[in-house]
XYZ file of C-alpha atoms in Angstrom:
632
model
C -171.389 -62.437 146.519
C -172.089 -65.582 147.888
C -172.703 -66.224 151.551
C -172.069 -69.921 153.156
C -175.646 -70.478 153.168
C -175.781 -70.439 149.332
C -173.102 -72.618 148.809
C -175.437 -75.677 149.340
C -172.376 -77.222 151.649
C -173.634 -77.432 155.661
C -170.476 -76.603 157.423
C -172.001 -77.527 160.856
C -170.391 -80.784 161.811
C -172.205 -83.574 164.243
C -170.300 -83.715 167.314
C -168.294 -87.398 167.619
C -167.554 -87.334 171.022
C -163.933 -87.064 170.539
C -161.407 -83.803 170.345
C -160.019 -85.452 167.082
C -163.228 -86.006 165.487
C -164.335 -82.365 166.002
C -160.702 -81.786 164.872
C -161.749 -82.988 161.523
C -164.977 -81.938 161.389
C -163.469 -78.212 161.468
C -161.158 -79.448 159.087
C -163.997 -80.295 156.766
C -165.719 -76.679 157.606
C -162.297 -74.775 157.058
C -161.909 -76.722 153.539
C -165.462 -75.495 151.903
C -164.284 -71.419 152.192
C -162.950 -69.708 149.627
C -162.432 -66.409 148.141
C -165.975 -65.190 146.497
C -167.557 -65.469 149.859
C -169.389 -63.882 152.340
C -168.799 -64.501 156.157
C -170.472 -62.511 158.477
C -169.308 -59.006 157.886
C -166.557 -59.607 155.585
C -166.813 -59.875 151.754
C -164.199 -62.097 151.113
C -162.158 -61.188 148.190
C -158.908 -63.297 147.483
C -156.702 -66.069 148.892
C -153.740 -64.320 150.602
C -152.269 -67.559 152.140
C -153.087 -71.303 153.501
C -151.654 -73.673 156.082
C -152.462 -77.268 158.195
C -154.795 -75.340 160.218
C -156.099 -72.170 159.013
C -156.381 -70.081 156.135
C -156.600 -65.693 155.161
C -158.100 -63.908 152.765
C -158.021 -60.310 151.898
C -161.330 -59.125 153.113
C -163.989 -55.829 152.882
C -165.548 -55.330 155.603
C -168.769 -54.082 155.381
C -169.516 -51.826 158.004
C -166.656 -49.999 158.398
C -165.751 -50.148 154.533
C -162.112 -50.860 154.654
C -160.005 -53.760 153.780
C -158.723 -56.086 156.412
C -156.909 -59.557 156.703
C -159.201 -62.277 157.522
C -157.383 -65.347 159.236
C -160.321 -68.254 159.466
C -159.010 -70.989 161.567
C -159.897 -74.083 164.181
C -161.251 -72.266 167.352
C -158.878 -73.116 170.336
C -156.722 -70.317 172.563
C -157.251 -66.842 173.681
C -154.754 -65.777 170.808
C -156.620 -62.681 169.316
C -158.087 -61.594 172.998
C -153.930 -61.428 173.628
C -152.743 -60.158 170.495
C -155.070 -56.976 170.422
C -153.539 -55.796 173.365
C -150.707 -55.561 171.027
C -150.094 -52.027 169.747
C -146.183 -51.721 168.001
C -145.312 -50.760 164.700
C -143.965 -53.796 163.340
C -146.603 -56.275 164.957
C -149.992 -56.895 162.909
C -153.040 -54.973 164.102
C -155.899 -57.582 165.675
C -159.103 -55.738 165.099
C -161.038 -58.371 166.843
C -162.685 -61.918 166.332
C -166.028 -63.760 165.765
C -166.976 -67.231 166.185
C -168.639 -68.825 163.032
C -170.234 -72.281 162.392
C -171.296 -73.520 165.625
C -167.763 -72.557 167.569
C -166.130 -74.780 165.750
C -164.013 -71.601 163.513
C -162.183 -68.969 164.855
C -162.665 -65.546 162.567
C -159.646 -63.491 163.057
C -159.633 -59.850 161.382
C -156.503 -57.453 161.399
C -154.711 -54.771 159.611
C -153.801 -55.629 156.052
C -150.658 -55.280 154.730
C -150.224 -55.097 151.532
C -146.687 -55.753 151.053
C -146.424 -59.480 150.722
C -144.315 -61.910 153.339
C -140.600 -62.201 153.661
C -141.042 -65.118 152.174
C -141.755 -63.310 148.705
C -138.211 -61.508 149.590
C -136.839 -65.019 149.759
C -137.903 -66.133 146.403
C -136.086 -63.089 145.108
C -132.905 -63.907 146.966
C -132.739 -67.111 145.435
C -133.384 -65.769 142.047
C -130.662 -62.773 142.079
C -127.061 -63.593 142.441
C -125.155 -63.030 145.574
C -122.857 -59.882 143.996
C -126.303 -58.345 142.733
C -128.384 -58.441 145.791
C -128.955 -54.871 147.661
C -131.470 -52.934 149.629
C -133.233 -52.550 145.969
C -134.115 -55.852 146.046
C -136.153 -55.924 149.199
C -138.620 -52.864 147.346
C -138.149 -54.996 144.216
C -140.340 -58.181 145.547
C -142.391 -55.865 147.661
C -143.069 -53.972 144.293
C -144.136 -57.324 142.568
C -146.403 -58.474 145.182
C -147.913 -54.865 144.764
C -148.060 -55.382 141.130
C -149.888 -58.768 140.951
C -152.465 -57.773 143.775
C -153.106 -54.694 141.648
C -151.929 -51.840 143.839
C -150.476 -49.075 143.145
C -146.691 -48.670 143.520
C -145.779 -45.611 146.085
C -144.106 -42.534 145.742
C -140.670 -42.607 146.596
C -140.063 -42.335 150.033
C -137.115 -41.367 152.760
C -137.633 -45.086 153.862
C -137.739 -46.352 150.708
C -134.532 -44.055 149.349
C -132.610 -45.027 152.157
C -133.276 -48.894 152.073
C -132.697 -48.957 148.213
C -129.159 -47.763 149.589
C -128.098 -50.211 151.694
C -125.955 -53.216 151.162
C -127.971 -56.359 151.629
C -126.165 -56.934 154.466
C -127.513 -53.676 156.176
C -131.003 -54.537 154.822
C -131.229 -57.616 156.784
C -130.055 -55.644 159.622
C -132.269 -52.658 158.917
C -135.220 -55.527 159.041
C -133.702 -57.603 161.919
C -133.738 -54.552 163.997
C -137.334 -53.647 163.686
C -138.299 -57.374 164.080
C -136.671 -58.129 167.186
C -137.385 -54.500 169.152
C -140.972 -56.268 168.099
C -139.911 -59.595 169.937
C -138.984 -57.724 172.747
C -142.041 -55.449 173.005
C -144.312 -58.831 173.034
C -142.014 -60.399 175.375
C -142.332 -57.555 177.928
C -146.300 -58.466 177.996
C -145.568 -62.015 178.588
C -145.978 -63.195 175.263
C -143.813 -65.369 172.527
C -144.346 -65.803 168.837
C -142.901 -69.295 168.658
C -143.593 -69.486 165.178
C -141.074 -66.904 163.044
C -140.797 -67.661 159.612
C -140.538 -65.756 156.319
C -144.282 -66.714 155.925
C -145.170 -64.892 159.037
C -143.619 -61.697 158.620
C -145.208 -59.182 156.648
C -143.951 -56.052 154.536
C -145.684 -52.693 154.056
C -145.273 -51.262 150.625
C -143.289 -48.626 152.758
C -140.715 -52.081 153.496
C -140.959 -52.049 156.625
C -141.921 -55.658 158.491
C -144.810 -56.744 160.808
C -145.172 -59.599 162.877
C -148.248 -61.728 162.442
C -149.432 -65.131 163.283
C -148.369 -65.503 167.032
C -148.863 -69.328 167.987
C -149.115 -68.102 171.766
C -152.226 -70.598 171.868
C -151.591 -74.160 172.387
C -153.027 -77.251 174.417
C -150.898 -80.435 175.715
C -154.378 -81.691 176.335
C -155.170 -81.842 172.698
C -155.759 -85.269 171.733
C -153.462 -85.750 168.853
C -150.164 -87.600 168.053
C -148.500 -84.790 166.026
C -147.325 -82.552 168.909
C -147.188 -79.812 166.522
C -151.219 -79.653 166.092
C -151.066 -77.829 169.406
C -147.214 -76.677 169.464
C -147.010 -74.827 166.549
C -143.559 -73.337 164.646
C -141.776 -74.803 162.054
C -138.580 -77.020 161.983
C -137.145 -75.173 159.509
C -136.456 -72.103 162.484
C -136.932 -73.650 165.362
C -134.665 -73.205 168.515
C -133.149 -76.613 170.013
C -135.020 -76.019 173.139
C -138.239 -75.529 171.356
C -137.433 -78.671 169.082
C -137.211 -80.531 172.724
C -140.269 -79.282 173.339
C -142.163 -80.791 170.612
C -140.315 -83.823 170.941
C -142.983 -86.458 172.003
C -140.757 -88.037 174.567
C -138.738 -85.578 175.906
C -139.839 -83.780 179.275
C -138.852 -80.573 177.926
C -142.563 -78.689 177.925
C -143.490 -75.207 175.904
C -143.360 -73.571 179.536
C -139.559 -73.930 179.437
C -139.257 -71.553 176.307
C -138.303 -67.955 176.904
C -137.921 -65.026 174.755
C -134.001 -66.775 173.323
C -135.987 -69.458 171.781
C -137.875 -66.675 169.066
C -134.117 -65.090 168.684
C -132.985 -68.343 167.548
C -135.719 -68.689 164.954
C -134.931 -65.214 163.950
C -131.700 -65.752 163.557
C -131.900 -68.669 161.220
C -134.927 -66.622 158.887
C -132.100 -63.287 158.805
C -129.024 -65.702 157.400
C -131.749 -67.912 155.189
C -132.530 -64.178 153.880
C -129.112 -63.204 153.669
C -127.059 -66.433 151.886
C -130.057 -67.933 150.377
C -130.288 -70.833 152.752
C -130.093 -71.894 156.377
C -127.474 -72.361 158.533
C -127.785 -76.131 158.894
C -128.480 -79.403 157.409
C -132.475 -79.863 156.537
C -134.640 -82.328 153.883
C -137.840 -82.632 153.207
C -138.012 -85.363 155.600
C -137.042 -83.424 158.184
C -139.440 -80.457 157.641
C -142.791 -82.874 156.487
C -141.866 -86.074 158.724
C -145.538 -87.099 159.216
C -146.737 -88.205 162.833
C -144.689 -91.215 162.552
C -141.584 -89.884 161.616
C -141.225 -86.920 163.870
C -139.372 -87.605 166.574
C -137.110 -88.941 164.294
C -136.523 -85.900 162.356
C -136.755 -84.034 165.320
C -133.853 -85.929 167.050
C -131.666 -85.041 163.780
C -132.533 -81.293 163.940
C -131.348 -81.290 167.631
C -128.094 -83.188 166.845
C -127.310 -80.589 163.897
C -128.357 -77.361 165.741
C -126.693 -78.943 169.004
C -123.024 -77.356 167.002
C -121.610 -74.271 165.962
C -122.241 -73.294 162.659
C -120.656 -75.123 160.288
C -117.680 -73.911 157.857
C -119.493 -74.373 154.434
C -122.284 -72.357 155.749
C -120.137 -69.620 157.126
C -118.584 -69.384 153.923
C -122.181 -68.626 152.324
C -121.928 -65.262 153.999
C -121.398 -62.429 151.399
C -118.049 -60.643 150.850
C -119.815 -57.464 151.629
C -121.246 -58.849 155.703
C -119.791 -57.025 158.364
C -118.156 -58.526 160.459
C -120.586 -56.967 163.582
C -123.437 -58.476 161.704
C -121.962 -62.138 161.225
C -121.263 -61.549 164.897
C -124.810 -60.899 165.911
C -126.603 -63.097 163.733
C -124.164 -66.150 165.253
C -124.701 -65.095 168.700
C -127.952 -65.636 167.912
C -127.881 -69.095 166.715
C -125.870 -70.179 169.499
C -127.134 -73.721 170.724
C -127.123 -73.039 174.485
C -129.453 -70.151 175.222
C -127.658 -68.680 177.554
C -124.823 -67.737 174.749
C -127.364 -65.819 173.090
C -129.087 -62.395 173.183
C -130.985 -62.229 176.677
C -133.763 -59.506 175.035
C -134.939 -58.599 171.817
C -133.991 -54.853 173.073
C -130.227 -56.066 173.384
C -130.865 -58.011 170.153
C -131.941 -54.625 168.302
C -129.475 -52.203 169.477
C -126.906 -54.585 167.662
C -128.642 -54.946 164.757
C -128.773 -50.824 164.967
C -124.849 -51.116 165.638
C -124.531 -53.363 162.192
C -125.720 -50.057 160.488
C -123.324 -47.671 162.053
C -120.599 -48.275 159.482
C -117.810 -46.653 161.896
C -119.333 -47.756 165.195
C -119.324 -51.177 163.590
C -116.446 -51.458 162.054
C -114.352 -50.236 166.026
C -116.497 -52.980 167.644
C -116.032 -55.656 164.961
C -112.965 -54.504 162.904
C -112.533 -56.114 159.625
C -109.931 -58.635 159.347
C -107.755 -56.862 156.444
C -108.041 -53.811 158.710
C -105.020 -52.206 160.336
C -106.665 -52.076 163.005
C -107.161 -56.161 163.359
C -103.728 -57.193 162.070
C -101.733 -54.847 165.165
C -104.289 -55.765 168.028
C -101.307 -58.482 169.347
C -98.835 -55.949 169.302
C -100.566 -52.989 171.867
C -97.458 -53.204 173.934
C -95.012 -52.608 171.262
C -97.069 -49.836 170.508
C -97.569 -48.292 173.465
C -93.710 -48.486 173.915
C -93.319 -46.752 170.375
C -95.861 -44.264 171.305
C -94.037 -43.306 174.720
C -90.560 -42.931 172.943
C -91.794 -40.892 169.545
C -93.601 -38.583 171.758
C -90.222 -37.758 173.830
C -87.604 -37.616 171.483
C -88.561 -34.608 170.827
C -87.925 -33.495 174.177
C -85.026 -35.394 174.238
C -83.111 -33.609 171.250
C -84.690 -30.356 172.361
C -83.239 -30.961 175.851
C -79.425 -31.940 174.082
C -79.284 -29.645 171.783
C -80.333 -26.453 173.593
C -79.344 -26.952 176.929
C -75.693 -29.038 175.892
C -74.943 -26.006 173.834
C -75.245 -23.672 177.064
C -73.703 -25.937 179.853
C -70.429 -26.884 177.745
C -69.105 -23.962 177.560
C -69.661 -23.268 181.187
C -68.140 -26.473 182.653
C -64.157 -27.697 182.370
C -63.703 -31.069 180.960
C -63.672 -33.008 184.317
C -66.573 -30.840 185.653
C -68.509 -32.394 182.483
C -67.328 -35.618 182.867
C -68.710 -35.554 186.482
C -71.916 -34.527 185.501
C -72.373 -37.825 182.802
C -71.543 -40.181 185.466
C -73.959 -38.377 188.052
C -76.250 -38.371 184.934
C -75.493 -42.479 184.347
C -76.096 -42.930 188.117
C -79.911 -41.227 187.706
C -80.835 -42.184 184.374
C -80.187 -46.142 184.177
C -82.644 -47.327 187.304
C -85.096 -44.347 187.067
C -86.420 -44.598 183.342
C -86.587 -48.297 183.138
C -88.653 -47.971 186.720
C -90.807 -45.018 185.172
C -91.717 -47.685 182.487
C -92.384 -50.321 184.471
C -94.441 -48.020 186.673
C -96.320 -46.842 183.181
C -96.971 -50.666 182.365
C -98.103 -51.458 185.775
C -101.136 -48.691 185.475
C -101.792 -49.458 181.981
C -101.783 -53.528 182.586
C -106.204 -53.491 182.559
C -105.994 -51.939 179.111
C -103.327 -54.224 177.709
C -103.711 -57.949 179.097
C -107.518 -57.888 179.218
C -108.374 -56.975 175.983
C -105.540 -59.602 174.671
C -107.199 -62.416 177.087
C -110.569 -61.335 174.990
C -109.142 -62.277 172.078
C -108.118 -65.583 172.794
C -110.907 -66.755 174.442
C -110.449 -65.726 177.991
C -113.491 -64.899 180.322
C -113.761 -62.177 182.545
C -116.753 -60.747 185.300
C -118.381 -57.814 184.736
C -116.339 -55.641 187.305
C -113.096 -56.653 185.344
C -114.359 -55.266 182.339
C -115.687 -52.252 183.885
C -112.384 -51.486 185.633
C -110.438 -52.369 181.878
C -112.738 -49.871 180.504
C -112.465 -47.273 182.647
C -108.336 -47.822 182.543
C -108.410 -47.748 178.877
C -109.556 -44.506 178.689
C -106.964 -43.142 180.497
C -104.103 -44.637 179.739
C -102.969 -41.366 177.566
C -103.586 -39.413 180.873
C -101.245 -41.867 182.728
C -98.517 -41.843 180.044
C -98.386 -38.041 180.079
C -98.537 -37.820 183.839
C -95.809 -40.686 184.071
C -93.450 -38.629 181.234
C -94.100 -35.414 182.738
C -93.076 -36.840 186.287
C -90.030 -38.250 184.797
C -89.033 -34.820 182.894
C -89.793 -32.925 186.298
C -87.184 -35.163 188.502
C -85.253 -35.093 185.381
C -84.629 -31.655 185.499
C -84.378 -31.344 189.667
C -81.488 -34.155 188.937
C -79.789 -32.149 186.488
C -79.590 -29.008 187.970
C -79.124 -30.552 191.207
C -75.745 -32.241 189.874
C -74.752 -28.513 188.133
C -74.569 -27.426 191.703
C -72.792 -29.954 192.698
C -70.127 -30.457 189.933
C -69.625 -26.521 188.787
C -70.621 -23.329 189.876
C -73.141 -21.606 187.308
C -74.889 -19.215 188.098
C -78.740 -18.775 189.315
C -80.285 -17.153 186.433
C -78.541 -20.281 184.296
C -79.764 -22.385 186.576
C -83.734 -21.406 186.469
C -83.399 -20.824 182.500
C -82.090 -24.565 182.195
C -84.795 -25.604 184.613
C -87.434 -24.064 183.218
C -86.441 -25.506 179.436
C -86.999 -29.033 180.884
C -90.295 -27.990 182.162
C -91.104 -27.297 178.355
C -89.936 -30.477 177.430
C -92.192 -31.747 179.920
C -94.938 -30.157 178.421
C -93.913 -32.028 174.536
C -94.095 -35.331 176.746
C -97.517 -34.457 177.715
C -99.281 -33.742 174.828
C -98.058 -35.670 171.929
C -97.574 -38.934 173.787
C -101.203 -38.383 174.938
C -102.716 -38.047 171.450
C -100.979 -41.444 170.011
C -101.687 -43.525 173.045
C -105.358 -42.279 173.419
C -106.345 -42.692 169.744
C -104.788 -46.400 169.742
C -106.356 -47.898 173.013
C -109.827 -45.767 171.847
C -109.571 -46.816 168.270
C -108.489 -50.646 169.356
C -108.412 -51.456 172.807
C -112.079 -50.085 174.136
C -114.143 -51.786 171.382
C -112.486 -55.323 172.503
C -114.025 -54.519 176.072
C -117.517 -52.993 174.538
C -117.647 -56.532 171.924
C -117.180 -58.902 174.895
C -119.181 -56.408 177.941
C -122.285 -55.651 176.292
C -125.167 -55.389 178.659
C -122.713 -54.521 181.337
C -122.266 -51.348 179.984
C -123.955 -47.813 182.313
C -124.329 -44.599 181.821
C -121.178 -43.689 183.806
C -119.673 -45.496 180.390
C -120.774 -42.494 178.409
C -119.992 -40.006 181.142
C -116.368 -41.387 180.439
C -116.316 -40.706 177.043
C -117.387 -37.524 177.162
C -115.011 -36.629 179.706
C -111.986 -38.191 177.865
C -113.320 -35.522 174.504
C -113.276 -32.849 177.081
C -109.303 -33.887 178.199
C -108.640 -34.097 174.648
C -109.239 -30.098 173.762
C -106.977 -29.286 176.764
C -104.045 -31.732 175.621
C -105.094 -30.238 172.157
C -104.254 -26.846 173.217
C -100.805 -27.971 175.133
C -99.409 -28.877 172.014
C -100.572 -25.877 170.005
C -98.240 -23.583 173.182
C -95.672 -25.697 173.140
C -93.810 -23.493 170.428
C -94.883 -20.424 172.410
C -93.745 -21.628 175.153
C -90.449 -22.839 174.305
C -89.338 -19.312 172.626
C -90.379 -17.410 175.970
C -88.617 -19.732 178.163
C -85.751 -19.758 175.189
C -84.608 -17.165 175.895
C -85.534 -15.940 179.232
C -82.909 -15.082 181.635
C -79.821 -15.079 178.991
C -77.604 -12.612 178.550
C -76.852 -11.110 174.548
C -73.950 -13.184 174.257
C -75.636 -16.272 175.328
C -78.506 -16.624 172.683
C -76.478 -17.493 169.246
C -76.059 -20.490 171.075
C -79.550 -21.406 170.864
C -80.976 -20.172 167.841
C -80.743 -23.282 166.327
C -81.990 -25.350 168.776
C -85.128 -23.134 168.856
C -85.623 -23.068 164.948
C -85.776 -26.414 165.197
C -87.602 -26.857 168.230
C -90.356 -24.501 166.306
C -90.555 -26.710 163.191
C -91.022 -30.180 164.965
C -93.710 -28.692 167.144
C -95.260 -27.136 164.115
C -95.243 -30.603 162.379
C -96.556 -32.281 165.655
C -98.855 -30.110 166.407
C -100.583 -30.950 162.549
C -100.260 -34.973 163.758
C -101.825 -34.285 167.285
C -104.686 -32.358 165.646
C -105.331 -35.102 163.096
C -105.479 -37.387 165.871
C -107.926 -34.689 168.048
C -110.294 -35.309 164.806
C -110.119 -39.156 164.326
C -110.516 -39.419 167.952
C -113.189 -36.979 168.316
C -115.358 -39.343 165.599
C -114.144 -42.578 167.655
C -115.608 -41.285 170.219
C -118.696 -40.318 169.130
C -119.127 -43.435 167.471
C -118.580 -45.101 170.947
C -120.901 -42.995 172.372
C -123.417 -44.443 170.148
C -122.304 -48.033 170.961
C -122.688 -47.419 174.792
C -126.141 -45.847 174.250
C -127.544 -48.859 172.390
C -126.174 -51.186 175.394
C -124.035 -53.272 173.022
């Protein structure tokens, strides 16, 4: 092993007196190492990757006998002082640093990873066609990285098993998850990466990814023309406001650049790695513009990125991407930052969402769902739901109770009671409905205004949610009202019109009570499990951040209402046969046999719908559960 010394080259360069100069006379140093030599304590043993300004090696070193990254650059910044303070999973390990050849090179040494870069994943992509690309295909490139830097290949894994699994759609989530709770973790300690790329992310042979090569170091002081000497980042990924930034005329300054900026740049290396290319117009001009070119190039980039995402590229997205993920990874390309993800934590938990297959699909529903195609039409459905849910009560109510009154009333007594009946009935159920609509107007118009565009404050939304969750307790309450001064009519008008007697009266009354209870429960089930299945993710995809734990505390109250509506309907038939028949006399109850078989095999039959709902809802719920707990 050769050391510097013995390659006859003197690295040392004479000091010109200028910050360019010494510029390249640490170019000149930086150009002379290679793998084969020695460096202080580190054997250096192959090339792992080069760029303008710096170059690493895979490295032994000596006195600790382990292998390490090496990253030999020009000496400027407190980058690895920062960086080791650094300790999360999916950020590079900095070890520590030395200064070689008179100050002039910065030796950086870190954990190795063995994996290769994303951009080795990329290569792949463009290599395997769109229908053929899966979680396998991440291991696949990490496997032939492995391969040519002669390791071994692990074992099989539960990482490993469940990546090779996923759609390639839920790998980039899988990765975009881990990357950006990384983002956010750096971010909290005051620090930015402003350089993502596929270059800059390394993969263990496990899969997962690790952040390296923070440009958190950089000078305006520098005395260069190419901004990006002491910017850093790439083009290629850069946010608008960072491309500002590096503009050479343009005020905009590195200090304006916030945690948004590395979304952005995160965004565009996640769709590059999940269509094969970016999400906007670039040439080679634009990414290699030279000093004289580059404000040039950079004054294209900012016109492009300055607009939504254009068609063609949307269409590059694979039949298989959710539509939460095409969601996320837009909202993070957004050209105004303030359209975008606020934290890398808030960024993460909707990646996580993205590979919650139910949770996702409720938030974002697919758009040849059922679910998508009848959002317009809630209050046609809630009207359908109302009415199914009492006809039952209604025909109960005819046929049981009009087989026992008839007999009892003359012709003119009877055709007293329909016009008392006509009097009652016409203004009070259209007002009951108008009174249902009027508590249940949150959970309809807001959602709808979401979908076309409409904005709302965060107490809106809060109030929508909370209303949307009970608008099956409000329909039940609001039919159960109306059966209850239903019945007080009725037999009110029997007492006025004829002269039956008591125990008729209380047996008829208490009947309408049951019917009561079939407008409770089954209008409850199909009005809960619609504005839960359809109506609550609208308010979670538009509110997220907004969202509290008193969100949560909602949902697991509304499971807990669901069990006692649950068990309603499963008494209803019980119910019904010991009010039947309570307080008639032998003669009386031939009349009502019928009614009561009847009665017995619709509730029977609802009862099976309600508790199919109870299930369905039960998993909604839990899947929204999940969704509030991530803060999406």
């Amino acid at each position: 092993m050769e050391t510097l010394a013995d390659t006859g080259t003197a690295l040392a360069v004479t000091a010109l007196g200028t910050d360019g100069a010494a510029a390249t006379g640490a170019d000149a140093a930086l150009g002379v190492i290679d793998a084969g030599t020695r460096i202080d304590d580190f054997d250096l043993l192959t090339l792992l990757g080069r760029g303008a300004f710096a170059r690493v090696f895979l490295a032994r070193q000596r006195s600790m006998q382990r292998l390490v990254a090496v990253k030999i650059s020009h000496n400027h910044g407190n980058e690895p002082q920062t960086l080791a303070h650094l300790d999360h999973d999916h950020i590079v390990r900095v070890f520590d640093q030395r200064l070689i050849e008179d100050d002039r090179l910065k030796l950086v040494y870190m954990q190795y990873v063995p994996g290769g870069t994303v951009l080795g994943v990329l290569r792949q992509v463009h290599k395997t066609p769109p229908e053929l690309r899966s979680g396998q295909l991440l291991l696949d490139a990490i496997d032939a990285e492995l391969a040519d830097r002669g390791a071994i290949r692990p074992s099989d894994s539960r990482i490993r098993s469940d990546i090779a699994r996923m759609s390639w759609p839920e790998a980039i989530a899988w990765l975009g998850r881990r990357l950006a709770d990384a983002l956010d973790y750096a971010a909290r300690r005051g620090v930015l990466h402003r350089d993502i790329k596929p270059a800059n992310v390394l993969l263990t042979a496990e899969g997962s990814p690790k952040l390296a090569d923070f440009n958190i170091s950089f000078d305006e002081h520098v005395r260069d023309a190419h901004p990006l000497r002491y910017f850093g980042g790439s083009l290629a990924y850069m946010s608008p406001e960072q491309l500002a930034a590096a503009h050479p005329d343009r005020l905009a300054s590195a200090a304006d650049l916030d945690t948004r900026s590395d979304l952005y740049a995160l965004g565009v290396m996640l769709w590059e790695l999940l269509t094969g290319r970016r999400p906007f117009e670039t040439t080679d001009a634009d990414l290699d513009p030279g000093t004289d070119g580059l404000p040039e190039a950079i004054d294209r980039q900012l016109e492009i990125r300055s607009r939504p995402i254009e068609r063609r590229f949307l269409a590059d997205l694979p039949a298989d991407c959710p539509a939460a993920l095409r969601r996320v990874l837009l909202s993070c390309l957004a050209p105004d930052p303030a359209d975008r993800p606020e934290r890398g934590r808030e960024l993460a938990a909707q990646f996580e969402l993205c590979l919650d297959e139910r949770a996702r699909n409720l938030v974002d529903p697919p758009k040849n769902s059922w679910q998508y195609r009848l959002a317009p039409w809630t209050l046609l459905i809630t009207t359908i739901a109302g009415l199914v849910g009492n006809f039952g009560a209604v025909m109960y109510n005819k046929n049981h109770n009009g087989r026992l009154v008839e007999p009892a009333l003359t012709a003119q007594q009877h055709a007293s009671l329909e016009k008392l009946g006509l009097f009652f009935d016409w203004p009070f159920y259209p007002l009951l409905f108008a009174l249902l609509l009027y508590l249940c107007r949150r959970a309809i118009w807001i959602p709808r205004g979401l979908r076309h565009g409409k904005r709302y404050d965060a107490e809106t939304l809060a109030r929508a949610r909370t209303d949307t969750l009970t608008v099956g307790d409000r329909a039940a309450l609001v039919g159960f009202t109306g059966w209850v001064l239903a019945g007080i009519s009725f037999v009110t008008g029997l007492l006025v019109v004829g002269d039956l007697p008591a125990t008729m009266l209380l047996h008829l009354l208490m009947t309408l009570v049951v019917c009561g209870a079939i407008s409770v429960s089954y209008p409850f089930f199909l009005t809960t499990y619609w504005y839960v299945h359809c109506q609550y993710p609208t308010l979670l995809r538009h509110g997220r951040g907004d969202l509290t734990a008193e969100d949560a505390q909602r949902l697991q109250a509304l499971g807990k209402r669901a069990t006692v509506y649950l068990g309603i309907a499963a008494a209803v038939p019980m119910i019904a046969v010991l009010t039947g028949v309570s307080f008639l006399n032998p003669g009386q109850l031939p009349l009502i046999v019928g009614s009561m078989r009847w009665l017995c095999i619709f509730a029977v039959a609802a009862f099976v719908i309600a508790y199919w709902l109870f299930r369905k809802l039960e998993d909604d719920l839990r899947a929204l559960q999940r969704v509030v707990a991530t803060g999406v």
